[in-house]
CSV table of C-alpha atoms and ligand atoms in Angstrom, one decimal:
chain,number,residue,atom,x,y,z
A,1,MET,CA,-40.7,5.3,-2.0
A,2,LYS,CA,-40.1,2.3,0.4
A,3,GLN,CA,-37.2,3.1,2.8
A,4,ILE,CA,-34.8,0.4,4.0
A,5,GLY,CA,-33.4,1.0,7.5
A,6,ILE,CA,-29.6,0.7,7.8
A,7,GLY,CA,-27.7,0.6,11.1
A,8,LEU,CA,-24.0,1.5,11.0
A,9,ALA,CA,-21.8,0.0,13.7
A,10,GLY,CA,-18.7,2.0,13.1
A,11,PHE,CA,-18.3,5.5,11.7
A,12,GLY,CA,-14.6,5.6,11.1
A,13,THR,CA,-12.8,5.6,7.8
A,14,VAL,CA,-15.2,3.2,6.1
A,15,GLY,CA,-18.4,3.8,8.0
A,16,ALA,CA,-18.3,7.6,7.5
A,17,GLY,CA,-17.5,7.0,3.8
A,18,VAL,CA,-20.6,4.8,3.5
A,19,PHE,CA,-22.7,7.5,5.1
A,20,LYS,CA,-21.2,10.3,2.9
A,21,HIS,CA,-21.7,8.4,-0.4
A,22,LEU,CA,-25.2,7.2,0.4
A,23,ALA,CA,-26.2,10.8,0.8
A,24,GLN,CA,-24.2,12.0,-2.2
A,25,ASN,CA,-25.6,9.4,-4.6
A,26,ARG,CA,-29.0,9.1,-3.0
A,27,ASP,CA,-31.0,9.9,-6.2
A,28,LEU,CA,-28.9,7.5,-8.4
A,29,LEU,CA,-29.3,4.7,-5.9
A,30,SER,CA,-33.0,5.2,-5.3
A,31,GLN,CA,-33.7,5.3,-9.1
A,32,ARG,CA,-31.6,2.2,-9.7
A,33,LEU,CA,-33.0,0.2,-6.7
A,34,GLY,CA,-36.6,1.5,-6.6
A,35,LEU,CA,-36.1,2.0,-2.8
A,36,GLY,CA,-34.3,4.3,-0.4
A,37,LEU,CA,-31.4,3.3,1.9
A,38,ALA,CA,-31.8,5.3,5.1
A,39,VAL,CA,-29.2,5.2,7.9
A,40,CYS,CA,-31.3,5.3,11.1
A,41,ARG,CA,-28.7,4.5,13.8
A,42,ILE,CA,-24.9,4.7,14.2
A,43,ALA,CA,-22.7,3.2,16.9
A,44,VAL,CA,-19.3,4.6,17.7
A,45,ARG,CA,-17.0,4.4,20.7
A,46,ASP,CA,-17.2,8.1,21.4
A,47,PRO,CA,-20.5,9.8,20.2
A,48,LYS,CA,-19.1,13.2,21.3
A,49,LYS,CA,-16.1,13.1,18.9
A,50,THR,CA,-15.9,15.9,16.2
A,51,ARG,CA,-16.1,14.2,12.9
A,52,ASP,CA,-15.2,15.2,9.3
A,53,VAL,CA,-18.3,13.6,7.9
A,54,LYS,CA,-21.4,15.1,9.7
A,55,ALA,CA,-24.5,13.0,10.6
A,56,PRO,CA,-27.4,14.0,12.8
A,57,ALA,CA,-26.4,13.8,16.5
A,58,GLU,CA,-29.5,11.9,17.5
A,59,LEU,CA,-28.5,8.9,15.3
A,60,PHE,CA,-25.3,8.3,17.4
A,61,THR,CA,-25.0,5.8,20.3
A,62,ALA,CA,-22.1,4.3,22.2
A,63,ARG,CA,-23.7,0.9,22.2
A,64,TRP,CA,-23.7,-1.3,19.1
A,65,GLN,CA,-26.5,-3.3,20.7
A,66,ASP,CA,-28.8,-0.2,20.2
A,67,VAL,CA,-28.1,-0.5,16.4
A,68,VAL,CA,-28.9,-4.2,16.2
A,69,ASP,CA,-32.0,-4.0,18.4
A,70,ASP,CA,-33.5,-0.9,16.8
A,71,PRO,CA,-36.7,-2.1,15.2
A,72,GLN,CA,-36.2,0.3,12.2
A,73,VAL,CA,-32.9,-1.3,11.4
A,74,GLN,CA,-33.3,-4.1,8.8
A,75,ILE,CA,-29.6,-4.3,7.6
A,76,VAL,CA,-26.7,-4.1,10.1
A,77,VAL,CA,-23.4,-2.9,8.8
A,78,GLU,CA,-20.4,-4.0,10.9
A,79,LEU,CA,-17.5,-1.6,10.4
A,80,MET,CA,-16.0,-1.5,13.9
A,81,GLY,CA,-13.1,-3.9,13.2
A,82,GLY,CA,-11.7,-6.2,15.9
A,83,ILE,CA,-12.8,-9.7,16.6
A,84,GLU,CA,-14.9,-10.4,19.7
A,85,GLU,CA,-17.4,-7.6,19.8
A,86,ALA,CA,-17.8,-7.7,16.0
A,87,ARG,CA,-18.5,-11.5,16.2
A,88,GLU,CA,-21.0,-10.9,19.0
A,89,LEU,CA,-22.7,-8.2,17.0
A,90,ILE,CA,-23.1,-10.4,13.9
A,91,VAL,CA,-24.4,-13.4,15.9
A,92,ARG,CA,-27.0,-11.1,17.6
A,93,ALA,CA,-28.0,-9.5,14.2
A,94,ILE,CA,-28.4,-12.9,12.5
A,95,GLY,CA,-30.3,-14.2,15.6
A,96,ALA,CA,-32.7,-11.2,15.1
A,97,GLY,CA,-33.1,-12.1,11.4
A,98,LYS,CA,-31.2,-9.0,10.2
A,99,ILE,CA,-29.0,-9.1,7.2
A,100,VAL,CA,-25.4,-8.3,7.9
A,101,VAL,CA,-22.8,-6.4,5.8
A,102,THR,CA,-19.2,-6.4,7.0
A,103,GLY,CA,-15.7,-5.5,5.8
A,104,ASN,CA,-14.0,-7.4,8.6
A,105,LYS,CA,-11.5,-9.8,7.0
A,106,ALA,CA,-9.8,-10.8,10.2
A,107,LEU,CA,-13.1,-11.9,11.7
A,108,LEU,CA,-14.2,-13.8,8.6
A,109,ALA,CA,-10.8,-15.5,8.3
A,110,GLU,CA,-11.0,-16.7,11.9
A,111,HIS,CA,-14.7,-17.4,12.4
A,112,GLY,CA,-16.1,-17.7,8.9
A,113,LYS,CA,-17.3,-21.2,9.3
A,114,GLU,CA,-19.2,-20.6,12.5
A,115,LEU,CA,-20.8,-17.3,11.2
A,116,PHE,CA,-21.8,-18.7,7.8
A,117,ASP,CA,-23.2,-22.0,9.4
A,118,LEU,CA,-25.3,-19.7,11.6
A,119,ALA,CA,-26.3,-17.5,8.6
A,120,THR,CA,-27.4,-20.6,6.6
A,121,ALA,CA,-29.3,-22.1,9.5
A,122,LYS,CA,-31.2,-18.9,10.1
A,123,GLN,CA,-31.4,-18.2,6.3
A,124,VAL,CA,-30.0,-14.7,6.8
A,125,PRO,CA,-27.2,-13.6,4.4
A,126,ILE,CA,-23.9,-12.0,5.3
A,127,PHE,CA,-22.3,-9.8,2.6
A,128,PHE,CA,-18.6,-9.0,2.7
A,129,GLU,CA,-17.4,-7.4,-0.6
A,130,ALA,CA,-15.3,-4.8,1.4
A,131,ALA,CA,-13.3,-7.5,3.2
A,132,VAL,CA,-11.0,-8.3,0.2
A,133,ALA,CA,-9.3,-5.8,-2.1
A,134,GLY,CA,-11.5,-2.7,-1.1
A,135,GLY,CA,-13.2,-1.3,-4.2
A,136,ILE,CA,-12.4,-4.3,-6.5
A,137,PRO,CA,-15.5,-6.5,-6.8
A,138,ILE,CA,-13.6,-9.7,-6.4
A,139,ILE,CA,-15.9,-11.4,-3.9
A,140,LYS,CA,-18.9,-11.1,-6.3
A,141,ALA,CA,-16.7,-12.2,-9.2
A,142,VAL,CA,-15.5,-15.4,-7.4
A,143,ARG,CA,-18.8,-16.2,-5.8
A,144,GLU,CA,-21.2,-15.3,-8.5
A,145,SER,CA,-19.6,-14.4,-11.9
A,146,PHE,CA,-17.4,-17.5,-11.9
A,147,ILE,CA,-20.1,-19.8,-10.3
A,148,GLY,CA,-19.7,-22.2,-13.3
A,149,ASN,CA,-15.9,-22.5,-13.0
A,150,HIS,CA,-13.5,-24.6,-11.1
A,151,ILE,CA,-11.0,-21.9,-9.9
A,152,LYS,CA,-7.5,-23.2,-10.9
A,153,SER,CA,-5.6,-20.4,-9.3
A,154,ILE,CA,-5.8,-16.9,-7.9
A,155,HIS,CA,-2.7,-14.7,-7.7
A,156,GLY,CA,-3.2,-11.4,-6.0
A,157,ILE,CA,-1.5,-8.3,-4.7
A,158,ILE,CA,-4.0,-7.8,-1.9
A,159,ASN,CA,-2.2,-5.5,0.5
A,160,GLY,CA,-1.8,-1.9,-0.6
A,161,THR,CA,0.6,-0.9,2.2
A,162,THR,CA,3.2,-3.5,1.4
A,163,ASN,CA,2.8,-2.9,-2.3
A,164,TYR,CA,3.6,0.8,-1.7
A,165,ILE,CA,6.7,-0.1,0.4
A,166,LEU,CA,8.0,-2.6,-2.2
A,167,THR,CA,7.3,-0.1,-5.0
A,168,ARG,CA,9.3,2.7,-3.3
A,169,MET,CA,12.2,0.3,-2.5
A,170,THR,CA,12.2,-0.7,-6.2
A,171,GLU,CA,11.8,2.6,-7.8
A,172,ALA,CA,13.5,5.0,-5.4
A,173,GLY,CA,16.1,2.6,-3.9
A,174,LEU,CA,14.8,3.2,-0.4
A,175,ASP,CA,15.6,0.7,2.3
A,176,TYR,CA,12.7,-1.1,4.1
A,177,ALA,CA,12.6,1.2,7.1
A,178,ALA,CA,12.6,4.4,5.0
A,179,ALA,CA,9.8,3.1,2.7
A,180,LEU,CA,7.7,2.0,5.7
A,181,ALA,CA,8.2,5.5,7.3
A,182,GLU,CA,7.1,7.1,4.1
A,183,ALA,CA,4.0,4.8,3.8
A,184,GLN,CA,3.0,5.9,7.4
A,185,ALA,CA,3.6,9.6,6.6
A,186,GLN,CA,1.4,9.3,3.5
A,187,GLY,CA,-1.3,7.7,5.7
A,188,TYR,CA,-1.3,4.4,3.8
A,189,ALA,CA,0.1,2.2,6.6
A,190,GLU,CA,-1.6,2.0,10.0
A,191,ALA,CA,0.1,3.5,13.1
A,192,ASP,CA,0.7,-0.2,13.9
A,193,PRO,CA,1.4,-1.7,10.5
A,194,THR,CA,2.2,-5.2,11.9
A,195,LEU,CA,-0.5,-7.1,10.1
A,196,ASP,CA,0.3,-5.4,6.9
A,197,VAL,CA,4.1,-6.1,6.9
A,198,ASN,CA,4.0,-9.5,8.5
A,199,GLY,CA,1.7,-10.8,5.7
A,200,TRP,CA,-1.4,-11.6,7.9
A,201,ASP,CA,-3.7,-8.9,6.5
A,202,ALA,CA,-3.1,-10.4,3.0
A,203,ALA,CA,-3.4,-13.9,4.5
A,204,HIS,CA,-6.9,-13.1,5.9
A,205,LYS,CA,-8.0,-12.0,2.5
A,206,ALA,CA,-6.4,-15.0,0.8
A,207,ILE,CA,-8.2,-17.3,3.3
A,208,ILE,CA,-11.6,-15.7,2.4
A,209,LEU,CA,-10.9,-16.0,-1.4
A,210,ALA,CA,-9.7,-19.6,-1.1
A,211,SER,CA,-12.6,-20.6,1.1
A,212,LEU,CA,-15.1,-19.1,-1.5
A,213,ALA,CA,-13.2,-20.7,-4.4
A,214,TYR,CA,-13.0,-24.2,-2.9
A,215,GLY,CA,-16.2,-24.3,-0.8
A,216,THR,CA,-14.6,-25.1,2.5
A,217,TRP,CA,-13.3,-22.8,5.2
A,218,ILE,CA,-9.5,-22.8,5.2
A,219,SER,CA,-7.8,-22.9,8.7
A,220,PRO,CA,-5.3,-20.1,9.2
A,221,SER,CA,-2.9,-22.8,10.5
A,222,LYS,CA,-2.7,-24.3,7.1
A,223,VAL,CA,-1.6,-21.2,5.3
A,224,PHE,CA,2.1,-20.4,4.7
A,225,VAL,CA,2.7,-16.7,5.6
A,226,GLU,CA,5.9,-14.7,5.3
A,227,GLY,CA,6.0,-10.9,5.5
A,228,ILE,CA,8.2,-8.3,3.8
A,229,GLU,CA,10.2,-7.3,6.8
A,230,LYS,CA,13.3,-9.1,5.6
A,231,VAL,CA,13.2,-8.0,1.9
A,232,THR,CA,16.3,-5.8,1.3
A,233,ALA,CA,17.0,-3.2,-1.4
A,234,ARG,CA,19.9,-5.6,-2.3
A,235,ASP,CA,17.5,-8.5,-3.1
A,236,ILE,CA,15.3,-6.1,-5.1
A,237,GLY,CA,18.4,-5.1,-7.1
A,238,PHE,CA,19.4,-8.8,-7.8
A,239,ALA,CA,15.8,-9.6,-8.7
A,240,LYS,CA,15.9,-6.8,-11.3
A,241,MET,CA,19.1,-8.3,-12.8
A,242,LEU,CA,17.3,-11.6,-13.1
A,243,GLY,CA,14.4,-9.9,-15.0
A,244,CYS,CA,12.0,-10.0,-11.9
A,245,ARG,CA,10.2,-7.7,-9.5
A,246,ILE,CA,9.4,-8.6,-5.9
A,247,LYS,CA,5.8,-8.4,-4.8
A,248,LEU,CA,3.9,-9.6,-1.7
A,249,LEU,CA,1.7,-12.2,-3.4
A,250,GLY,CA,-1.3,-14.2,-2.2
A,251,ILE,CA,-1.2,-17.5,-4.1
A,252,ILE,CA,-4.2,-19.8,-4.0
A,253,LYS,CA,-4.3,-23.0,-6.1
A,254,ALA,CA,-5.8,-26.4,-6.2
A,255,ASP,CA,-4.1,-29.3,-7.9
A,256,ASP,CA,-5.6,-32.0,-10.1
A,257,ARG,CA,-6.4,-34.2,-7.1
A,258,GLY,CA,-8.2,-31.3,-5.4
A,259,ALA,CA,-5.5,-30.5,-2.8
A,260,ILE,CA,-5.5,-26.8,-1.9
A,261,GLU,CA,-2.6,-24.6,-1.2
A,262,VAL,CA,-2.8,-21.0,0.2
A,263,ARG,CA,0.3,-19.0,0.7
A,264,VAL,CA,1.4,-15.3,1.1
A,265,HIS,CA,5.0,-14.3,0.8
A,266,PRO,CA,7.4,-11.9,-1.0
A,267,THR,CA,7.7,-13.4,-4.5
A,268,LEU,CA,9.9,-12.8,-7.5
A,269,ILE,CA,7.7,-12.5,-10.5
A,270,PRO,CA,8.8,-12.0,-14.1
A,271,GLU,CA,8.9,-8.3,-14.9
A,272,LYS,CA,6.8,-8.9,-18.1
A,273,HIS,CA,3.9,-10.3,-16.0
A,274,VAL,CA,1.0,-7.9,-15.7
A,275,LEU,CA,1.2,-8.0,-11.8
A,276,ALA,CA,4.8,-6.7,-11.9
A,277,SER,CA,3.5,-3.3,-13.1
A,278,VAL,CA,0.9,-3.0,-10.4
A,279,ASN,CA,2.5,-0.3,-8.2
A,280,GLY,CA,1.9,2.0,-5.3
A,281,VAL,CA,-1.1,1.3,-3.1
A,282,PHE,CA,-3.0,-0.5,-5.9
A,283,ASN,CA,-4.2,-4.1,-5.6
A,284,ALA,CA,-4.7,-6.5,-8.5
A,285,LEU,CA,-5.8,-10.1,-8.8
A,286,CYS,CA,-5.4,-12.7,-11.7
A,287,VAL,CA,-8.1,-15.4,-11.4
A,288,HIS,CA,-7.9,-18.5,-13.6
A,289,GLY,CA,-11.1,-20.4,-14.0
A,290,ASP,CA,-11.4,-23.6,-16.0
A,291,VAL,CA,-14.2,-22.2,-18.2
A,292,VAL,CA,-13.4,-18.5,-18.3
A,293,GLY,CA,-9.6,-18.8,-18.5
A,294,GLU,CA,-7.4,-15.9,-17.3
A,295,THR,CA,-9.1,-12.8,-15.9
A,296,LEU,CA,-7.6,-9.7,-14.3
A,297,PHE,CA,-8.9,-7.2,-11.7
A,298,TYR,CA,-7.2,-4.0,-10.7
A,299,GLY,CA,-8.1,-1.0,-8.4
A,300,ARG,CA,-7.8,0.5,-5.0
A,301,GLY,CA,-7.7,-2.1,-2.3
A,302,ALA,CA,-8.3,0.3,0.7
A,303,GLY,CA,-9.3,3.8,1.7
A,304,GLN,CA,-12.5,5.5,2.5
A,305,ASP,CA,-14.1,5.9,-1.0
A,306,PRO,CA,-13.2,2.6,-2.7
A,307,THR,CA,-14.2,0.6,0.4
A,308,ALA,CA,-17.4,2.5,0.8
A,309,SER,CA,-18.2,1.7,-2.8
A,310,ALA,CA,-18.0,-2.0,-2.0
A,311,VAL,CA,-20.1,-1.7,1.1
A,312,ILE,CA,-22.8,0.2,-0.8
A,313,ALA,CA,-22.9,-2.5,-3.4
A,314,ASP,CA,-23.5,-5.0,-0.6
A,315,LEU,CA,-26.3,-2.8,0.8
A,316,ALA,CA,-28.0,-2.7,-2.6
A,317,GLU,CA,-27.9,-6.5,-2.7
A,318,ALA,CA,-29.0,-6.8,0.9
A,319,ALA,CA,-32.0,-4.5,0.3
A,320,HIS,CA,-33.1,-6.8,-2.6
A,321,ALA,CA,-32.5,-9.9,-0.5
A,322,LEU,CA,-35.0,-8.7,2.1
A,323,ASP,CA,-37.8,-9.8,-0.1
A,324,SER,CA,-36.3,-12.6,-2.1
A,325,LYS,CA,-35.9,-16.3,-1.4
A,326,ARG,CA,-32.2,-17.3,-1.6
A,327,ARG,CA,-30.1,-20.5,-1.5
A,328,ASP,CA,-27.0,-18.4,-1.1
A,329,PHE,CA,-26.4,-16.9,2.3
A,330,GLY,CA,-23.0,-15.5,1.4
A,331,PHE,CA,-21.0,-18.7,1.3
A,332,MET,CA,-21.8,-21.9,-0.6
A,333,PRO,CA,-20.0,-24.9,0.9
A,334,HIS,CA,-19.4,-28.0,-1.1
A,335,GLY,CA,-17.3,-31.1,-0.8
A,336,LEU,CA,-15.5,-31.2,-4.2
A,337,TYR,CA,-12.0,-30.3,-2.9
A,338,GLY,CA,-9.7,-31.9,-0.4
A,339,ASP,CA,-7.8,-30.5,2.5
A,340,CYS,CA,-4.9,-28.1,2.3
A,341,LYS,CA,-1.5,-29.6,1.3
A,342,PRO,CA,0.8,-30.0,4.3
A,343,LEU,CA,3.1,-26.9,4.2
A,344,ASP,CA,6.2,-29.1,3.8
A,345,GLU,CA,4.8,-30.6,0.6
A,346,ILE,CA,4.3,-27.2,-1.2
A,347,LEU,CA,6.4,-27.2,-4.3
A,348,CYS,CA,7.8,-24.0,-5.8
A,349,GLN,CA,10.9,-22.3,-7.2
A,350,TYR,CA,13.3,-20.2,-5.2
A,351,TYR,CA,15.8,-17.4,-5.2
A,352,LEU,CA,18.7,-18.0,-2.8
A,353,ARG,CA,21.4,-15.5,-1.8
A,354,ILE,CA,24.4,-16.9,0.1
A,355,PRO,CA,27.2,-14.9,1.6
A,356,VAL,CA,30.4,-16.9,1.2
A,357,ASP,CA,34.2,-16.7,1.5
A,358,ASP,CA,35.7,-15.9,-1.8
A,359,LYS,CA,37.7,-19.1,-2.1
A,360,PRO,CA,38.1,-21.8,-4.8
A,361,GLY,CA,35.7,-24.7,-4.4
A,362,VAL,CA,32.9,-22.9,-2.4
A,363,LEU,CA,30.5,-22.8,-5.3
A,364,ALA,CA,31.1,-26.6,-5.8
A,365,GLN,CA,30.3,-27.3,-2.1
A,366,VAL,CA,27.0,-25.4,-2.3
A,367,ALA,CA,26.1,-27.0,-5.6
A,368,GLY,CA,27.0,-30.4,-4.0
A,369,VAL,CA,24.5,-29.9,-1.2
A,370,LEU,CA,21.7,-28.9,-3.6
A,371,GLY,CA,22.6,-31.9,-5.8
A,372,GLU,CA,22.5,-34.4,-2.9
A,373,LEU,CA,19.0,-33.1,-2.1
A,374,ASN,CA,18.0,-33.4,-5.8
A,375,ILE,CA,17.4,-29.6,-6.1
A,376,GLY,CA,18.4,-28.2,-9.6
A,377,ILE,CA,19.9,-24.8,-10.2
A,378,SER,CA,18.2,-22.9,-13.1
A,379,SER,CA,20.5,-19.9,-13.2
A,380,MET,CA,23.1,-18.1,-11.2
A,381,ILE,CA,24.8,-14.7,-10.8
A,382,GLN,CA,27.9,-13.7,-8.8
A,383,PRO,CA,28.6,-10.0,-8.5
A,384,GLU,CA,32.3,-8.9,-8.6
A,385,SER,CA,33.7,-9.7,-5.2
A,386,ASP,CA,36.2,-7.7,-3.0
A,387,GLY,CA,38.6,-10.7,-3.0
A,388,GLN,CA,37.6,-11.8,0.5
A,389,SER,CA,33.8,-12.2,0.6
A,390,ALA,CA,31.4,-13.0,-2.2
A,391,GLU,CA,27.7,-13.5,-2.8
A,392,LEU,CA,26.2,-16.4,-4.7
A,393,ILE,CA,22.7,-15.8,-6.1
A,394,LEU,CA,21.0,-19.0,-7.3
A,395,MET,CA,17.7,-19.5,-8.9
A,396,LEU,CA,16.4,-23.0,-8.0
A,397,HIS,CA,14.1,-25.3,-9.9
A,398,ASP,CA,11.0,-26.8,-8.2
A,399,ALA,CA,11.6,-28.1,-4.7
A,400,THR,CA,9.4,-28.7,-1.7
A,401,HIS,CA,9.5,-26.5,1.4
A,402,ALA,CA,11.0,-29.5,3.3
A,403,GLN,CA,13.8,-30.1,0.7
A,404,VAL,CA,14.8,-26.4,0.8
A,405,ARG,CA,14.7,-26.1,4.6
A,406,GLU,CA,17.2,-29.1,4.7
A,407,ALA,CA,19.3,-27.5,2.0
A,408,ILE,CA,19.6,-24.2,3.9
A,409,ALA,CA,20.5,-26.0,7.1
A,410,ARG,CA,23.3,-27.9,5.4
A,411,ILE,CA,24.5,-24.9,3.4
A,412,THR,CA,24.6,-22.6,6.5
A,413,ALA,CA,26.7,-25.3,8.3
A,414,LEU,CA,29.4,-25.2,5.5
A,415,PRO,CA,32.6,-23.5,7.0
A,416,ALA,CA,32.9,-21.2,3.9
A,417,VAL,CA,29.4,-19.8,4.4
A,418,GLU,CA,29.6,-16.4,6.2
A,419,GLY,CA,26.0,-15.9,7.3
A,420,ALA,CA,22.4,-16.9,7.0
A,421,PRO,CA,21.3,-17.3,3.3
A,422,THR,CA,18.3,-15.3,2.1
A,423,LEU,CA,15.5,-17.4,0.6
A,424,LEU,CA,12.7,-15.9,-1.5
A,425,ARG,CA,10.1,-17.7,-3.5
A,426,VAL,CA,9.6,-17.4,-7.3
A,427,GLU,CA,6.4,-17.7,-9.3
A,428,HIS,CA,6.3,-18.2,-13.1
A,429,PHE,CA,2.4,-18.4,-13.3
A,430,THR,CA,2.4,-21.7,-15.2
A,431,PRO,CA,-1.2,-23.2,-15.0
B,1,NAP,P1,-11.8,2.8,12.0
B,1,NAP,O1,-11.5,4.0,11.2
B,1,NAP,O2,-10.9,2.4,13.1
B,1,NAP,O3,-13.3,2.9,12.5
B,1,NAP,C1,-13.8,2.1,13.5
B,1,NAP,C2,-15.2,2.6,13.9
B,1,NAP,O4,-15.8,1.7,14.8
B,1,NAP,C3,-15.0,4.0,14.7
B,1,NAP,O5,-16.1,4.8,14.3
B,1,NAP,C4,-15.1,3.6,16.1
B,1,NAP,O6,-15.7,4.6,17.0
B,1,NAP,C5,-16.1,2.4,16.0
B,1,NAP,N1,-16.0,1.4,17.1
B,1,NAP,C6,-14.9,0.6,17.4
B,1,NAP,N2,-15.2,-0.2,18.4
B,1,NAP,C7,-16.5,0.0,18.7
B,1,NAP,C8,-17.3,-0.5,19.7
B,1,NAP,N3,-16.9,-1.5,20.6
B,1,NAP,N4,-18.6,0.0,19.8
B,1,NAP,C9,-19.0,0.9,19.0
B,1,NAP,N5,-18.3,1.5,18.0
B,1,NAP,C10,-17.0,1.0,17.9
B,1,NAP,O7,-11.8,1.5,11.1
B,1,NAP,P2,-12.0,1.4,9.5
B,1,NAP,O8,-10.7,1.7,8.8
B,1,NAP,O9,-13.2,2.2,9.1
B,1,NAP,O10,-12.3,-0.2,9.3
B,1,NAP,C11,-13.5,-0.8,9.7
B,1,NAP,C12,-13.5,-2.2,9.2
B,1,NAP,O11,-13.4,-2.2,7.7
B,1,NAP,C13,-12.4,-3.1,9.7
B,1,NAP,O12,-12.9,-4.4,9.9
B,1,NAP,C14,-11.4,-3.1,8.6
B,1,NAP,O13,-10.5,-4.2,8.5
B,1,NAP,C15,-12.3,-3.0,7.4
B,1,NAP,N6,-11.7,-2.5,6.2
B,1,NAP,C16,-11.1,-1.2,6.2
B,1,NAP,C17,-10.5,-0.7,5.1
B,1,NAP,C18,-9.9,0.7,5.1
B,1,NAP,O14,-9.4,1.1,4.0
B,1,NAP,N7,-9.9,1.4,6.2
B,1,NAP,C19,-10.6,-1.4,3.9
B,1,NAP,C20,-11.2,-2.7,3.8
B,1,NAP,C21,-11.8,-3.2,5.0
B,1,NAP,P3,-15.0,6.0,17.2
B,1,NAP,O15,-15.1,6.7,15.9
B,1,NAP,O16,-15.7,6.7,18.3
B,1,NAP,O17,-13.5,5.6,17.5
B,2,HSE,N1,-4.2,-2.3,5.4
B,2,HSE,C1,-4.8,-2.8,4.2
B,2,HSE,C2,-3.9,-2.6,3.0
B,2,HSE,C3,-6.1,-2.0,3.9
B,2,HSE,O1,-2.9,-1.9,3.2
B,2,HSE,O2,-4.2,-3.1,2.0
B,2,HSE,C4,-7.3,-2.7,4.3
B,2,HSE,O3,-7.5,-4.0,3.8
């Protein structure tokens, strides 16, 4: 049987998983594909390290260039992470006419346009199913299964670490720090979980999905990103009283004029919506296409096995791409959508919690500010106060980011307001 030479750059969580499952399911793969996938070179930082997944010592090298330049290697798999070296590796592989498979969302979000322009010019595809939502085949769905659809919206829980933290805060009443410590102890959060909790890991994935959906690379500077660091158990409790759950959501939409919006932030969603019951480290995405209607994807968004499953699917497609003529080199640009909306013009609904003096007339002052700025209140709760301080929890109708920023500045300046208000966004999933 014909053997396809695979070079692995990276043998960490994902790379070792790919090696392990290629061996474990070798017969299944070779019968389905009619060819063999043979790993013939592996680059790591430290070839002497003892590893849980064993591979022949002679395959290892400390130089990723050895993998790319090996004449036996026909498909290069970049699973090192990081930006600069990974970018150099992909440019070199494409230059050598070698198909690339990568799971590097940060790299694609920052350099996607440059890399896919090069891939198209050289007619060498890049596959990247593992870059978004681990084992869920969302890239293939958006790029291929929904090729005949205008994507109206994508709403996704696309970071497992933050979903685990918010789930534990909701279900066990933990505060943020305790839930983060638990996520780290369970091995879900990285030792440095910054990009998870500040929303940028999800933003990288949202940028890739939005770029695929709308045929143009979205600049990270045009994405609204807020992390979960300031979500409190108190807000989760009030959200429950309002019939909502708080999730870190990636929201991708285009309006009727083709203006795109991409945002990632903690979001109050109705508890009856299917995404509200996606808990723990699981990911899920609702994709709405104009032809297909609503669709739902659910599964594990990270980890050795689910992510290896996505990489192996790419390897199978890459192996077939070696002898087929394609028009699709991983990204199909088109000019049917406009630019991203300016962040200040993004319209949404809000949850606002304001600590105030418990005095007559304070609610009227707050409502007055909102009224002056033409922001409507859709509902309100006020827990029993201690007679001195109170909290107003307001749900606001649609308003732009600019309107709400001005409202918060004016409300904070009221003498009866005791501290900074808490603002969270609300999504009702109306098309
Ligand atoms: P990891 O466990 O840190 O593994 C990285 C591997 O790359 C290690 O084997 C390391 O060598 C090797 N490496 C790093 N820099 C290198 C260099 N300059 N030259 C040669 N080898 C180098 O990372 P991972 O979790 O597998 O993630 C890999 C990629 O997949 C990242 O882009 C990540 O964002 C993406 N991804 C990961 C997951 C997940 O669940 N982990 C899910 C989706 C996507 P040593 O082993 O010697 O240190
Ligand atoms: N850190 C990511 C998450 C995993 O928690 O979802 C890789 O994308």
